[in-house]
Amino acid sequence: MRKRLIVTPERCVNCRSCEVACSFTHAGEANKPAVTRIRVYTFSEERNVPVTCLQCEEAACMTVCPTGALSRNPETLAVDYNEEKCIRCKSCVYACPFGNCHFDAAYLHIAKCDLCGGDPACARFCPSGALVFDTQPPKGEINREDAPKIRMKFTLPVP
Amino acid sequence: MRMIIDGRVVTAEKGRTILEVARENGFDIPSLCYHAGVESWGGCRLCLVEISKTSRPDRSELVVSCIYEAEDGLSIKTASPKVIEARRDVLEMLMARAPESAVVRELGYKYGIIETAYVKRENADKCIMCGICTRVCEVMGPAAITLAGRGGERVVTPPYGEAEDCIGCLACAQSCPTGAIEFSETPDERSIWGRTFKRMRCKLCNAPMLPKEQVNFVANKSGLSPLYFEVCDSCRKKQSAKTFARLVS
């Protein structure tokens, strides 16, 4: 079975490592929230939802793209973005019903998840198993009481 | 199939152009009218390369690499003296055509041309007639602008000067290699080709979005409902998060 990026919001501890990993992988900068293609939304301590591209089968972004700059990658099945083909009409930004295509004004291109070409950095750096790149969702319960401890791992000590 | 570019053997698929194959393999070929998203037409003549075929290795010719398809056994030189000379000629003419364009000027400097030998065009804009804008508009759908006139009078313009079909997507201006197309964009409006387009606002957060004309055109062309375009991307993302949160709790 093919590997997929499996999101399990119940396991998310809101450490936001995925956002940092994503922006670092795609822009080489960790402190640029505008370039990250994944975002964690927090509703309460236990309700954190990482949202990223769902790589829809019938993708609206792909449908509206006039030049084929958004196309299906046959290997990862992700909807890949080809910056060279893009004419910046921004139709995809507003066509996506989930809001997962956005225009990056700093780099003047569309920012969209491409599963890092088959090894998503967000899943690699997710400590709690909320994001995994696998065929199966992770097994076993996550202990909610450990969440602050896991989060602390990613917090720099204050000098 | 295999080709030799500057002495290095590269493999190429059928149907690809020399320019694409060369760039993929890290060779630097300058170009101004090439855009991967639209059909190539060999307009600017900057991507000239020298080729020779196995059948006549003693004979070489200059071809425009952005429209010349890869052939088996082709031997290609991307920077031979003949190529450099031809490119310098082209650049001198481009520098006379668009003396204000920084992109053209810098390319000229790179090839050792400080000042063009030709008479510079009077009241020149930055346009070099590469036609990326018209091809972009065509592929986008409206085909609202076109190349009109001949010779020195040639201009990019909407038919009869009236941009009736323009949808205000600004793709032409943003794809222009020299930044020759004038436009303005404020949170309320977009202006281009003598027309002003009012931008739609996000239903939820009031953020400025695309003009109504573009939304209607894109929705119509792709068969998606215009309702897709009523909410901005960040509100949509928030909505998705809320929905997922509800689903899992």
Short mmCIF file of C-alpha atoms in Angstrom, two decimals:
data_model
loop_
_atom_site.label_atom_id
_atom_site.label_comp_id
_atom_site.label_asym_id
_atom_site.label_seq_id
_atom_site.Cartn_x
_atom_site.Cartn_y
_atom_site.Cartn_z
CA MET A 1 0.00 0.00 0.00
CA ARG A 2 1.12 3.50 -0.77
CA LYS A 3 2.37 5.74 2.01
CA ARG A 4 0.21 8.70 2.88
CA LEU A 5 0.54 11.68 5.14
CA ILE A 6 -1.83 10.72 7.93
CA VAL A 7 -3.03 13.47 10.23
CA THR A 8 -4.40 12.46 13.62
CA PRO A 9 -5.55 15.69 15.28
CA GLU A 10 -6.23 13.87 18.59
CA ARG A 11 -2.50 13.31 18.98
CA CYS A 12 -1.41 16.88 18.20
CA VAL A 13 0.23 18.61 21.16
CA ASN A 14 0.48 22.02 19.48
CA CYS A 15 4.29 22.13 19.52
CA ARG A 16 4.29 23.49 15.96
CA SER A 17 7.43 21.61 14.98
CA CYS A 18 5.70 20.84 11.69
CA GLU A 19 5.36 24.53 10.84
CA VAL A 20 9.01 25.18 11.61
CA ALA A 21 10.17 22.08 9.73
CA CYS A 22 8.03 23.05 6.75
CA SER A 23 9.21 26.61 6.45
CA PHE A 24 12.81 25.52 6.99
CA THR A 25 12.55 22.87 4.28
CA HIS A 26 10.90 25.11 1.73
CA ALA A 27 12.44 28.48 2.43
CA GLY A 28 15.53 27.74 4.51
CA GLU A 29 14.14 29.95 7.25
CA ALA A 30 12.53 28.72 10.39
CA ASN A 31 10.88 31.92 11.53
CA LYS A 32 8.75 32.61 8.49
CA PRO A 33 5.17 31.68 9.24
CA ALA A 34 4.10 33.00 5.84
CA VAL A 35 5.95 30.30 3.95
CA THR A 36 4.81 27.27 5.89
CA ARG A 37 2.41 25.00 4.06
CA ILE A 38 1.06 23.42 7.22
CA ARG A 39 -0.57 25.24 10.07
CA VAL A 40 -1.77 24.18 13.48
CA TYR A 41 -5.02 25.65 14.72
CA THR A 42 -5.74 25.53 18.42
CA PHE A 43 -9.21 25.49 19.86
CA SER A 44 -8.40 24.26 23.36
CA GLU A 45 -5.55 22.41 25.10
CA GLU A 46 -6.73 19.13 23.65
CA ARG A 47 -8.12 20.27 20.36
CA ASN A 48 -5.30 21.16 18.02
CA VAL A 49 -5.69 20.58 14.31
CA PRO A 50 -2.80 20.59 11.87
CA VAL A 51 -4.17 21.58 8.47
CA THR A 52 -2.30 20.94 5.26
CA CYS A 53 -3.09 20.08 1.66
CA LEU A 54 -5.29 17.02 1.27
CA GLN A 55 -3.99 16.30 -2.25
CA CYS A 56 -7.59 15.93 -3.43
CA GLU A 57 -8.36 13.42 -6.14
CA GLU A 58 -10.37 15.98 -8.05
CA ALA A 59 -8.36 18.98 -7.01
CA ALA A 60 -9.99 22.35 -7.58
CA CYS A 61 -6.59 24.05 -7.74
CA MET A 62 -5.54 21.76 -10.57
CA THR A 63 -8.83 22.27 -12.37
CA VAL A 64 -8.51 26.05 -12.48
CA CYS A 65 -4.78 26.16 -13.28
CA PRO A 66 -4.54 27.35 -16.88
CA THR A 67 -0.93 26.36 -17.57
CA GLY A 68 -0.60 23.01 -15.86
CA ALA A 69 1.69 24.47 -13.22
CA LEU A 70 -0.21 22.35 -10.72
CA SER A 71 -0.09 18.72 -11.70
CA ARG A 72 -0.28 15.27 -10.13
CA ASN A 73 3.06 13.75 -9.27
CA PRO A 74 2.76 10.12 -10.38
CA GLU A 75 5.14 8.91 -7.67
CA THR A 76 3.90 10.67 -4.54
CA LEU A 77 0.35 11.35 -5.86
CA ALA A 78 0.74 14.88 -4.49
CA VAL A 79 -0.42 17.89 -6.46
CA ASP A 80 2.93 19.42 -7.32
CA TYR A 81 3.59 23.06 -8.09
CA ASN A 82 5.90 24.04 -10.93
CA GLU A 83 7.00 27.59 -10.34
CA GLU A 84 8.35 28.04 -13.85
CA LYS A 85 5.01 27.24 -15.45
CA CYS A 86 3.03 29.46 -13.11
CA ILE A 87 1.71 32.76 -14.45
CA ARG A 88 0.64 34.03 -11.00
CA CYS A 89 -3.08 34.42 -11.80
CA LYS A 90 -3.78 33.21 -8.23
CA SER A 91 -6.92 31.37 -9.28
CA CYS A 92 -5.86 28.30 -7.29
CA VAL A 93 -5.49 30.33 -4.07
CA TYR A 94 -9.19 31.11 -4.04
CA ALA A 95 -10.40 27.92 -5.71
CA CYS A 96 -9.11 25.59 -2.99
CA PRO A 97 -12.12 24.82 -0.77
CA PHE A 98 -9.79 24.09 2.15
CA GLY A 99 -7.55 27.14 1.83
CA ASN A 100 -4.38 25.12 1.41
CA CYS A 101 -2.88 27.06 -1.50
CA HIS A 102 -1.61 30.47 -0.61
CA PHE A 103 0.31 33.17 -2.39
CA ASP A 104 3.68 33.86 -0.84
CA ALA A 105 4.24 37.57 -1.39
CA ALA A 106 7.86 37.38 -0.25
CA TYR A 107 8.89 34.83 -2.86
CA LEU A 108 6.16 35.71 -5.37
CA HIS A 109 4.95 32.18 -5.85
CA ILE A 110 2.26 29.80 -4.70
CA ALA A 111 3.04 27.95 -1.49
CA LYS A 112 1.49 24.52 -1.43
CA CYS A 113 2.33 21.18 0.17
CA ASP A 114 4.22 18.85 -2.17
CA LEU A 115 4.88 16.14 0.45
CA CYS A 116 8.54 17.19 0.17
CA GLY A 117 8.82 14.91 -2.84
CA GLY A 118 8.04 11.79 -0.82
CA ASP A 119 9.50 12.39 2.64
CA PRO A 120 7.49 15.12 4.37
CA ALA A 121 9.59 17.03 6.88
CA CYS A 122 6.55 17.78 9.05
CA ALA A 123 5.99 14.08 9.68
CA ARG A 124 9.69 13.49 10.32
CA PHE A 125 9.72 16.13 13.05
CA CYS A 126 6.32 15.45 14.60
CA PRO A 127 7.06 14.12 18.13
CA SER A 128 3.60 12.84 18.99
CA GLY A 129 2.56 10.94 15.89
CA ALA A 130 -0.11 13.45 14.88
CA LEU A 131 1.57 13.55 11.49
CA VAL A 132 3.00 10.34 10.11
CA PHE A 133 3.98 9.37 6.61
CA ASP A 134 3.01 5.75 6.56
CA THR A 135 0.44 3.28 5.37
CA GLN A 136 -1.21 3.02 8.79
CA PRO A 137 -2.10 5.53 11.48
CA PRO A 138 0.10 5.13 14.56
CA LYS A 139 -1.14 2.70 17.19
CA GLY A 140 -1.41 3.28 20.92
CA GLU A 141 -2.90 6.10 22.89
CA ILE A 142 -1.02 9.25 23.53
CA ASN A 143 -0.99 10.35 27.11
CA ARG A 144 -2.37 13.86 27.16
CA GLU A 145 -0.62 14.62 30.43
CA ASP A 146 2.71 14.22 28.61
CA ALA A 147 1.86 16.96 26.15
CA PRO A 148 3.52 19.80 28.10
CA LYS A 149 6.65 17.64 28.46
CA ILE A 150 6.76 16.97 24.73
CA ARG A 151 6.22 20.63 24.05
CA MET A 152 9.03 21.57 26.41
CA LYS A 153 11.44 19.53 24.31
CA PHE A 154 11.02 22.10 21.60
CA THR A 155 11.21 25.17 23.75
CA LEU A 156 14.61 26.79 24.04
CA PRO A 157 15.75 27.42 27.60
CA VAL A 158 15.54 31.08 28.50
CA PRO A 159 19.04 32.36 29.32
CA MET B 1 18.10 9.39 -26.96
CA ARG B 2 21.45 10.94 -26.30
CA MET B 3 22.92 14.28 -27.21
CA ILE B 4 26.22 15.98 -26.56
CA ILE B 5 26.02 19.44 -24.99
CA ASP B 6 29.35 21.25 -24.69
CA GLY B 7 31.15 17.93 -24.72
CA ARG B 8 28.98 16.31 -22.08
CA VAL B 9 26.66 13.42 -22.93
CA VAL B 10 23.08 13.98 -21.78
CA THR B 11 19.96 11.91 -22.22
CA ALA B 12 16.78 13.47 -23.52
CA GLU B 13 13.21 12.39 -24.01
CA LYS B 14 11.52 12.72 -27.36
CA GLY B 15 9.53 15.92 -27.80
CA ARG B 16 11.59 18.03 -25.37
CA THR B 17 13.36 21.08 -26.69
CA ILE B 18 17.11 21.65 -26.55
CA LEU B 19 16.62 24.54 -24.15
CA GLU B 20 14.65 22.45 -21.65
CA VAL B 21 17.12 19.57 -21.76
CA ALA B 22 20.13 21.88 -21.48
CA ARG B 23 18.71 23.83 -18.54
CA GLU B 24 17.74 20.64 -16.73
CA ASN B 25 21.36 19.56 -17.03
CA GLY B 26 22.64 22.82 -15.63
CA PHE B 27 23.73 24.60 -18.81
CA ASP B 28 23.18 28.31 -18.84
CA ILE B 29 21.36 29.53 -21.92
CA PRO B 30 19.93 33.04 -21.74
CA SER B 31 16.38 33.71 -22.89
CA LEU B 32 13.74 36.37 -22.54
CA CYS B 33 10.71 35.12 -24.48
CA TYR B 34 10.72 31.60 -23.01
CA HIS B 35 8.08 30.79 -20.40
CA ALA B 36 7.54 27.19 -19.36
CA GLY B 37 3.80 27.75 -18.95
CA VAL B 38 3.12 28.81 -22.53
CA GLU B 39 4.05 27.60 -25.99
CA SER B 40 7.51 28.67 -27.14
CA TRP B 41 7.78 30.70 -30.30
CA GLY B 42 11.45 31.62 -30.69
CA GLY B 43 10.85 35.33 -30.56
CA CYS B 44 13.81 36.89 -28.77
CA ARG B 45 16.56 34.81 -30.49
CA LEU B 46 18.72 34.91 -27.37
CA CYS B 47 18.70 31.17 -26.80
CA LEU B 48 20.55 30.49 -30.08
CA VAL B 49 22.87 27.49 -29.96
CA GLU B 50 25.15 25.89 -32.52
CA ILE B 51 24.27 22.35 -33.53
CA SER B 52 25.80 19.75 -35.80
CA LYS B 53 24.33 16.40 -36.72
CA THR B 54 26.09 13.06 -36.90
CA SER B 55 25.33 12.83 -40.61
CA ARG B 56 27.25 16.05 -41.32
CA PRO B 57 29.65 16.60 -38.45
CA ASP B 58 31.64 19.14 -40.45
CA ARG B 59 28.67 21.40 -40.87
CA SER B 60 27.07 23.44 -38.10
CA GLU B 61 24.16 25.82 -37.90
CA LEU B 62 22.59 28.19 -35.42
CA VAL B 63 19.15 27.21 -34.18
CA VAL B 64 16.74 28.65 -31.65
CA SER B 65 16.96 26.16 -28.81
CA CYS B 66 13.56 26.91 -27.25
CA ILE B 67 11.73 25.52 -30.29
CA TYR B 68 14.27 23.05 -31.66
CA GLU B 69 13.39 19.56 -30.52
CA ALA B 70 16.00 17.21 -29.20
CA GLU B 71 17.39 14.72 -31.72
CA ASP B 72 19.50 11.64 -31.22
CA GLY B 73 23.18 12.24 -31.76
CA LEU B 74 22.94 16.00 -31.87
CA SER B 75 26.07 17.85 -30.87
CA ILE B 76 25.29 21.20 -29.27
CA LYS B 77 27.50 24.12 -28.35
CA THR B 78 25.87 26.64 -26.03
CA ALA B 79 28.67 29.18 -25.95
CA SER B 80 30.84 28.83 -29.05
CA PRO B 81 32.29 32.04 -30.60
CA LYS B 82 29.62 31.88 -33.32
CA VAL B 83 26.85 31.67 -30.69
CA ILE B 84 28.28 34.48 -28.58
CA GLU B 85 28.57 36.73 -31.61
CA ALA B 86 25.00 36.09 -32.66
CA ARG B 87 23.75 36.73 -29.13
CA ARG B 88 25.69 39.96 -28.97
CA ASP B 89 24.01 41.11 -32.17
CA VAL B 90 20.61 40.28 -30.76
CA LEU B 91 21.37 42.03 -27.49
CA GLU B 92 22.57 45.17 -29.23
CA MET B 93 19.28 45.36 -31.07
CA LEU B 94 17.30 44.68 -27.92
CA MET B 95 19.23 47.40 -26.11
CA ALA B 96 18.29 49.84 -28.86
CA ARG B 97 14.70 48.67 -28.74
CA ALA B 98 14.31 48.92 -24.95
CA PRO B 99 17.13 51.07 -23.55
CA GLU B 100 15.22 51.56 -20.29
CA SER B 101 15.03 47.88 -19.45
CA ALA B 102 17.42 46.87 -16.68
CA VAL B 103 17.06 43.18 -17.50
CA VAL B 104 18.19 43.69 -21.10
CA ARG B 105 20.96 46.05 -20.06
CA GLU B 106 22.35 43.60 -17.54
CA LEU B 107 22.31 40.79 -20.08
CA GLY B 108 24.16 43.13 -22.44
CA TYR B 109 26.80 43.87 -19.81
CA LYS B 110 27.22 40.14 -19.30
CA TYR B 111 28.09 39.82 -22.98
CA GLY B 112 30.37 42.84 -22.90
CA ILE B 113 28.09 45.41 -24.49
CA ILE B 114 28.18 48.70 -22.65
CA GLU B 115 26.39 50.78 -25.23
CA THR B 116 24.45 49.67 -28.26
CA ALA B 117 25.75 50.62 -31.71
CA TYR B 118 22.25 51.07 -33.04
CA VAL B 119 20.10 54.17 -32.79
CA LYS B 120 18.02 53.95 -29.65
CA ARG B 121 14.27 54.12 -30.04
CA GLU B 122 12.81 57.42 -29.01
CA ASN B 123 10.39 57.53 -26.07
CA ALA B 124 11.03 53.83 -25.68
CA ASP B 125 9.25 51.73 -23.10
CA LYS B 126 10.67 48.51 -21.70
CA CYS B 127 8.76 46.21 -24.05
CA ILE B 128 10.90 43.91 -26.21
CA MET B 129 8.00 42.32 -28.12
CA CYS B 130 8.66 38.91 -26.65
CA GLY B 131 4.96 38.13 -26.60
CA ILE B 132 4.92 36.33 -23.26
CA CYS B 133 2.02 38.53 -22.16
CA THR B 134 -0.12 37.75 -25.19
CA ARG B 135 0.60 34.03 -24.91
CA VAL B 136 -0.10 34.08 -21.17
CA CYS B 137 -3.42 35.82 -21.81
CA GLU B 138 -4.25 33.24 -24.44
CA VAL B 139 -3.53 30.31 -22.14
CA MET B 140 -5.41 32.02 -19.30
CA GLY B 141 -8.39 32.22 -21.64
CA PRO B 142 -9.55 35.75 -22.40
CA ALA B 143 -6.91 36.52 -25.09
CA ALA B 144 -7.61 40.18 -24.37
CA ILE B 145 -4.30 41.53 -25.65
CA THR B 146 -2.49 41.02 -28.91
CA LEU B 147 0.49 42.15 -30.95
CA ALA B 148 -0.66 44.76 -33.45
CA GLY B 149 1.07 46.84 -36.14
CA ARG B 150 4.21 46.05 -38.07
CA GLY B 151 7.91 46.75 -37.88
CA GLY B 152 8.74 49.69 -35.67
CA GLU B 153 5.08 50.35 -35.01
CA ARG B 154 4.46 46.95 -33.45
CA VAL B 155 2.81 47.22 -30.04
CA VAL B 156 1.14 45.04 -27.45
CA THR B 157 -2.41 46.27 -27.10
CA PRO B 158 -5.95 45.15 -26.57
CA PRO B 159 -7.77 44.95 -29.94
CA TYR B 160 -8.65 48.50 -31.03
CA GLY B 161 -7.27 49.75 -27.73
CA GLU B 162 -10.26 48.62 -25.70
CA ALA B 163 -9.63 45.86 -23.18
CA GLU B 164 -13.16 44.53 -23.27
CA ASP B 165 -12.17 40.92 -22.62
CA CYS B 166 -9.60 41.66 -19.91
CA ILE B 167 -10.45 40.01 -16.58
CA GLY B 168 -7.86 41.85 -14.49
CA CYS B 169 -5.86 38.80 -13.42
CA LEU B 170 -2.56 40.71 -13.88
CA ALA B 171 -0.90 37.52 -15.13
CA CYS B 172 0.48 39.34 -18.20
CA ALA B 173 2.16 42.03 -16.11
CA GLN B 174 3.57 39.54 -13.63
CA SER B 175 4.98 37.30 -16.34
CA CYS B 176 6.61 40.13 -18.31
CA PRO B 177 10.38 39.58 -18.23
CA THR B 178 11.19 43.29 -18.36
CA GLY B 179 8.30 44.67 -16.29
CA ALA B 180 7.02 46.69 -19.21
CA ILE B 181 3.31 46.42 -18.49
CA GLU B 182 1.97 49.15 -16.28
CA PHE B 183 -0.55 48.16 -13.65
CA SER B 184 -1.58 49.07 -10.16
CA GLU B 185 -3.06 47.04 -7.37
CA THR B 186 -4.64 48.40 -4.21
CA PRO B 187 -6.86 46.58 -1.71
CA ASP B 188 -9.86 48.03 -3.52
CA GLU B 189 -8.91 47.98 -7.16
CA ARG B 190 -6.71 46.65 -9.90
CA SER B 191 -5.93 48.78 -12.93
CA ILE B 192 -4.43 47.52 -16.16
CA TRP B 193 -4.82 48.15 -19.90
CA GLY B 194 -6.84 51.28 -19.21
CA ARG B 195 -9.44 49.47 -17.18
CA THR B 196 -10.14 49.38 -13.48
CA PHE B 197 -11.44 46.31 -11.73
CA LYS B 198 -13.08 46.33 -8.35
CA ARG B 199 -11.75 43.55 -6.14
CA MET B 200 -14.08 41.22 -4.29
CA ARG B 201 -13.86 41.03 -0.53
CA CYS B 202 -13.76 37.92 1.63
CA LYS B 203 -17.21 37.24 2.99
CA LEU B 204 -15.84 36.54 6.45
CA CYS B 205 -12.79 38.73 7.05
CA ASN B 206 -13.20 41.37 4.33
CA ALA B 207 -9.73 40.69 2.90
CA PRO B 208 -9.29 41.80 -0.72
CA MET B 209 -9.42 39.02 -3.30
CA LEU B 210 -9.73 38.60 -7.06
CA PRO B 211 -11.86 40.88 -9.25
CA LYS B 212 -15.38 39.66 -9.97
CA GLU B 213 -14.55 39.44 -13.69
CA GLN B 214 -11.72 36.98 -13.07
CA VAL B 215 -13.80 34.87 -10.70
CA ASN B 216 -16.66 34.60 -13.18
CA PHE B 217 -14.31 33.77 -16.01
CA VAL B 218 -12.33 31.14 -14.10
CA ALA B 219 -15.47 29.59 -12.62
CA ASN B 220 -17.08 29.42 -16.03
CA LYS B 221 -14.02 27.96 -17.71
CA SER B 222 -13.32 25.31 -15.09
CA GLY B 223 -16.91 24.43 -14.29
CA LEU B 224 -16.50 25.22 -10.60
CA SER B 225 -19.21 27.19 -8.84
CA PRO B 226 -18.41 30.88 -8.22
CA LEU B 227 -19.18 30.06 -4.56
CA TYR B 228 -15.69 28.54 -4.39
CA PHE B 229 -14.24 32.02 -4.67
CA GLU B 230 -16.22 33.87 -2.01
CA VAL B 231 -14.01 33.24 0.99
CA CYS B 232 -10.29 33.96 1.26
CA ASP B 233 -7.72 31.21 1.71
CA SER B 234 -6.90 31.90 5.36
CA CYS B 235 -10.58 31.88 6.37
CA ARG B 236 -11.06 28.66 4.43
CA LYS B 237 -8.15 27.12 6.28
CA LYS B 238 -9.63 28.16 9.59
CA GLN B 239 -12.97 26.70 8.54
CA SER B 240 -11.29 23.41 7.59
CA ALA B 241 -9.58 23.29 10.98
CA LYS B 242 -12.87 23.90 12.75
CA THR B 243 -14.58 21.17 10.76
CA PHE B 244 -11.81 18.67 11.49
CA ALA B 245 -11.87 19.60 15.18
CA ARG B 246 -15.59 18.93 15.28
CA LEU B 247 -15.19 15.64 13.47
CA VAL B 248 -12.60 14.25 15.86
CA SER B 249 -14.13 15.31 19.15
#
